[in-house]
Amino acid sequence: MALEEDARHHNVSLNTLVDQLFDAHVNYERFLEKMGMMRMAKLTFRRLLENTPPEGVATAAKLHAKDQGKVAAISKYGELNVTNILDGLMVMFTYGGWGEFHETRSSRGKRVITLMHDLGPNGSTYLHNFVKTIFEEIAFEPKISPTDQGVVIEI
């Protein structure tokens, strides 16, 4: 009955909801425990970011990318490369609640990935440093542009 209620609330069929739940489990949930992750309210994380100096936020993001981010990507995909990093960011945003992941092509044919969030300016500091550091792990330098509401990556 709870699944039927959730399906009605999200305006999808019960089968669609169940498919979405399985997809979330396969692509995200099963890695949470394996990687020693925990769930936290987005508001709590935002408050932590707001009350931490930008230098501390940047350091935490770099360590997250080097330790957890790199290991999680290798664990899930078997190797760390541009495609797997972008897929990992998509999973992080789509299933992890970080915000919205959008990808498009520019008029010059470049891939443009936008990571939109509501974590405030230090949220962008965190994401900018996380993304920059994880790409450094494969010696790749995309153009990364932070704003108060997101981070834009051009490849």
mmCIF file of C-alpha atoms in Angstrom:
data_model
loop_
_atom_site.group_PDB
_atom_site.id
_atom_site.type_symbol
_atom_site.label_atom_id
_atom_site.label_comp_id
_atom_site.label_asym_id
_atom_site.label_seq_id
_atom_site.Cartn_x
_atom_site.Cartn_y
_atom_site.Cartn_z
ATOM 1 C CA MET A 1 0.000 0.000 0.000
ATOM 2 C CA ALA A 2 2.891 2.356 0.745
ATOM 3 C CA LEU A 3 4.349 1.775 -2.735
ATOM 4 C CA GLU A 4 0.983 2.447 -4.352
ATOM 5 C CA GLU A 5 0.690 5.672 -2.337
ATOM 6 C CA ASP A 6 4.202 6.762 -3.390
ATOM 7 C CA ALA A 7 3.407 5.944 -7.030
ATOM 8 C CA ARG A 8 0.272 8.126 -6.878
ATOM 9 C CA HIS A 9 2.230 10.913 -5.150
ATOM 10 C CA HIS A 10 4.878 10.885 -7.906
ATOM 11 C CA ASN A 11 2.270 10.438 -10.635
ATOM 12 C CA VAL A 12 3.820 7.213 -11.982
ATOM 13 C CA SER A 13 2.610 3.648 -12.266
ATOM 14 C CA LEU A 14 3.502 1.146 -9.572
ATOM 15 C CA ASN A 15 5.700 -0.725 -12.088
ATOM 16 C CA THR A 16 7.571 2.478 -12.942
ATOM 17 C CA LEU A 17 8.124 3.257 -9.266
ATOM 18 C CA VAL A 18 9.449 -0.263 -8.614
ATOM 19 C CA ASP A 19 11.784 0.030 -11.633
ATOM 20 C CA GLN A 20 13.050 3.362 -10.252
ATOM 21 C CA LEU A 21 13.641 1.812 -6.820
ATOM 22 C CA PHE A 22 15.624 -1.074 -8.311
ATOM 23 C CA ASP A 23 17.603 1.364 -10.460
ATOM 24 C CA ALA A 24 18.461 3.502 -7.408
ATOM 25 C CA HIS A 25 19.548 0.419 -5.477
ATOM 26 C CA VAL A 26 21.739 -0.939 -8.283
ATOM 27 C CA ASN A 27 23.325 2.410 -9.156
ATOM 28 C CA TYR A 28 23.701 3.998 -5.730
ATOM 29 C CA GLU A 29 22.327 2.409 -2.578
ATOM 30 C CA ARG A 30 24.466 -0.731 -2.607
ATOM 31 C CA PHE A 31 27.616 1.407 -2.712
ATOM 32 C CA LEU A 32 26.673 3.548 0.290
ATOM 33 C CA GLU A 33 27.464 0.950 2.897
ATOM 34 C CA LYS A 34 30.360 -0.543 0.946
ATOM 35 C CA MET A 35 32.065 2.870 0.818
ATOM 36 C CA GLY A 36 31.379 3.730 4.459
ATOM 37 C CA MET A 37 28.932 6.481 3.552
ATOM 38 C CA MET A 38 25.982 7.686 5.574
ATOM 39 C CA ARG A 39 22.898 9.681 4.815
ATOM 40 C CA MET A 40 22.612 13.248 6.050
ATOM 41 C CA ALA A 41 19.921 15.874 5.677
ATOM 42 C CA LYS A 42 20.825 18.326 2.930
ATOM 43 C CA LEU A 43 20.002 21.224 5.281
ATOM 44 C CA THR A 44 22.475 19.869 7.856
ATOM 45 C CA PHE A 45 25.208 19.553 5.210
ATOM 46 C CA ARG A 46 24.486 23.090 3.992
ATOM 47 C CA ARG A 47 24.760 24.398 7.575
ATOM 48 C CA LEU A 48 28.111 22.646 7.986
ATOM 49 C CA LEU A 49 29.306 24.213 4.741
ATOM 50 C CA GLU A 50 28.054 27.669 5.778
ATOM 51 C CA ASN A 51 29.871 27.461 9.113
ATOM 52 C CA THR A 52 33.191 26.256 7.729
ATOM 53 C CA PRO A 53 35.770 28.638 6.245
ATOM 54 C CA PRO A 54 36.107 28.239 2.448
ATOM 55 C CA GLU A 55 39.671 26.903 2.859
ATOM 56 C CA GLY A 56 38.376 24.089 5.094
ATOM 57 C CA VAL A 57 35.576 23.302 2.644
ATOM 58 C CA ALA A 58 38.107 23.114 -0.211
ATOM 59 C CA THR A 59 40.402 20.815 1.770
ATOM 60 C CA ALA A 60 37.530 18.490 2.717
ATOM 61 C CA ALA A 61 36.398 18.288 -0.919
ATOM 62 C CA LYS A 62 39.915 17.488 -2.157
ATOM 63 C CA LEU A 63 40.289 14.725 0.422
ATOM 64 C CA HIS A 64 36.841 13.359 -0.467
ATOM 65 C CA ALA A 65 37.811 13.204 -4.152
ATOM 66 C CA LYS A 66 41.205 11.585 -3.519
ATOM 67 C CA ASP A 67 40.006 9.078 -0.946
ATOM 68 C CA GLN A 68 36.330 8.202 -1.348
ATOM 69 C CA GLY A 69 35.603 9.529 -4.852
ATOM 70 C CA LYS A 70 38.488 7.785 -6.547
ATOM 71 C CA VAL A 71 37.952 4.493 -4.715
ATOM 72 C CA ALA A 72 34.179 4.549 -5.303
ATOM 73 C CA ALA A 73 34.639 5.114 -9.038
ATOM 74 C CA ILE A 74 37.203 2.328 -9.343
ATOM 75 C CA SER A 75 35.006 0.023 -7.262
ATOM 76 C CA LYS A 76 31.977 0.684 -9.474
ATOM 77 C CA TYR A 77 33.606 0.928 -12.910
ATOM 78 C CA GLY A 78 36.948 -0.879 -12.589
ATOM 79 C CA GLU A 79 38.968 2.160 -13.629
ATOM 80 C CA LEU A 80 39.077 5.926 -13.380
ATOM 81 C CA ASN A 81 38.593 7.798 -16.659
ATOM 82 C CA VAL A 82 36.619 10.786 -17.968
ATOM 83 C CA THR A 83 33.522 8.748 -18.836
ATOM 84 C CA ASN A 84 33.433 7.043 -15.435
ATOM 85 C CA ILE A 85 34.007 10.292 -13.539
ATOM 86 C CA LEU A 86 31.098 11.931 -15.355
ATOM 87 C CA ASP A 87 28.881 8.903 -14.767
ATOM 88 C CA GLY A 88 29.877 8.968 -11.097
ATOM 89 C CA LEU A 89 28.907 12.641 -10.864
ATOM 90 C CA MET A 90 25.581 11.849 -12.544
ATOM 91 C CA VAL A 91 24.952 9.094 -9.968
ATOM 92 C CA MET A 92 26.025 11.391 -7.117
ATOM 93 C CA PHE A 93 23.519 14.016 -8.218
ATOM 94 C CA THR A 94 20.693 11.823 -9.483
ATOM 95 C CA TYR A 95 20.615 9.350 -6.602
ATOM 96 C CA GLY A 96 22.656 11.050 -3.893
ATOM 97 C CA GLY A 97 20.533 14.147 -3.571
ATOM 98 C CA TRP A 98 23.314 16.640 -4.322
ATOM 99 C CA GLY A 99 21.216 18.536 -6.853
ATOM 100 C CA GLU A 100 20.582 18.343 -10.589
ATOM 101 C CA PHE A 101 22.909 16.946 -13.244
ATOM 102 C CA HIS A 102 22.479 18.276 -16.785
ATOM 103 C CA GLU A 103 24.526 17.510 -19.871
ATOM 104 C CA THR A 104 24.384 19.133 -23.283
ATOM 105 C CA ARG A 105 26.665 20.043 -26.207
ATOM 106 C CA SER A 106 27.889 23.551 -26.886
ATOM 107 C CA SER A 107 27.810 25.123 -30.350
ATOM 108 C CA ARG A 108 31.540 24.276 -30.534
ATOM 109 C CA GLY A 109 30.783 20.581 -29.957
ATOM 110 C CA LYS A 110 32.041 20.461 -26.372
ATOM 111 C CA ARG A 111 30.255 18.464 -23.692
ATOM 112 C CA VAL A 112 28.865 20.843 -21.080
ATOM 113 C CA ILE A 113 27.919 19.367 -17.722
ATOM 114 C CA THR A 114 26.074 21.541 -15.222
ATOM 115 C CA LEU A 115 25.915 20.501 -11.576
ATOM 116 C CA MET A 116 23.140 22.617 -10.041
ATOM 117 C CA HIS A 117 22.602 22.665 -6.264
ATOM 118 C CA ASP A 118 21.048 24.584 -3.388
ATOM 119 C CA LEU A 119 23.998 24.252 -1.000
ATOM 120 C CA GLY A 120 25.057 27.912 -1.153
ATOM 121 C CA PRO A 121 28.400 29.437 -2.166
ATOM 122 C CA ASN A 122 30.441 26.979 -0.085
ATOM 123 C CA GLY A 123 28.548 24.166 -1.820
ATOM 124 C CA SER A 124 30.037 25.416 -5.073
ATOM 125 C CA THR A 125 33.446 25.678 -3.412
ATOM 126 C CA TYR A 126 33.092 22.048 -2.316
ATOM 127 C CA LEU A 127 31.939 20.778 -5.720
ATOM 128 C CA HIS A 128 34.498 22.822 -7.649
ATOM 129 C CA ASN A 129 37.364 21.410 -5.584
ATOM 130 C CA PHE A 130 35.934 17.867 -5.664
ATOM 131 C CA VAL A 131 35.567 17.912 -9.469
ATOM 132 C CA LYS A 132 38.943 19.561 -10.062
ATOM 133 C CA THR A 133 40.741 17.077 -7.803
ATOM 134 C CA ILE A 134 39.114 13.944 -9.195
ATOM 135 C CA PHE A 135 40.031 14.983 -12.749
ATOM 136 C CA GLU A 136 43.596 15.677 -11.569
ATOM 137 C CA GLU A 137 43.751 12.007 -10.543
ATOM 138 C CA ILE A 138 43.680 11.134 -14.262
ATOM 139 C CA ALA A 139 45.767 14.135 -15.375
ATOM 140 C CA PHE A 140 42.817 15.688 -17.223
ATOM 141 C CA GLU A 141 41.987 19.389 -17.012
ATOM 142 C CA PRO A 142 38.477 20.330 -18.098
ATOM 143 C CA LYS A 143 37.328 23.927 -17.861
ATOM 144 C CA ILE A 144 35.478 24.203 -14.521
ATOM 145 C CA SER A 145 33.469 27.328 -13.703
ATOM 146 C CA PRO A 146 31.775 27.653 -10.302
ATOM 147 C CA THR A 147 28.802 29.904 -9.571
ATOM 148 C CA ASP A 148 26.824 30.294 -6.332
ATOM 149 C CA GLN A 149 24.249 27.784 -7.605
ATOM 150 C CA GLY A 150 26.394 25.288 -9.449
ATOM 151 C CA VAL A 151 29.476 24.190 -11.263
ATOM 152 C CA VAL A 152 29.859 24.059 -15.059
ATOM 153 C CA ILE A 153 32.293 21.580 -16.580
ATOM 154 C CA GLU A 154 33.343 21.860 -20.254
ATOM 155 C CA ILE A 155 35.043 18.921 -21.928
#
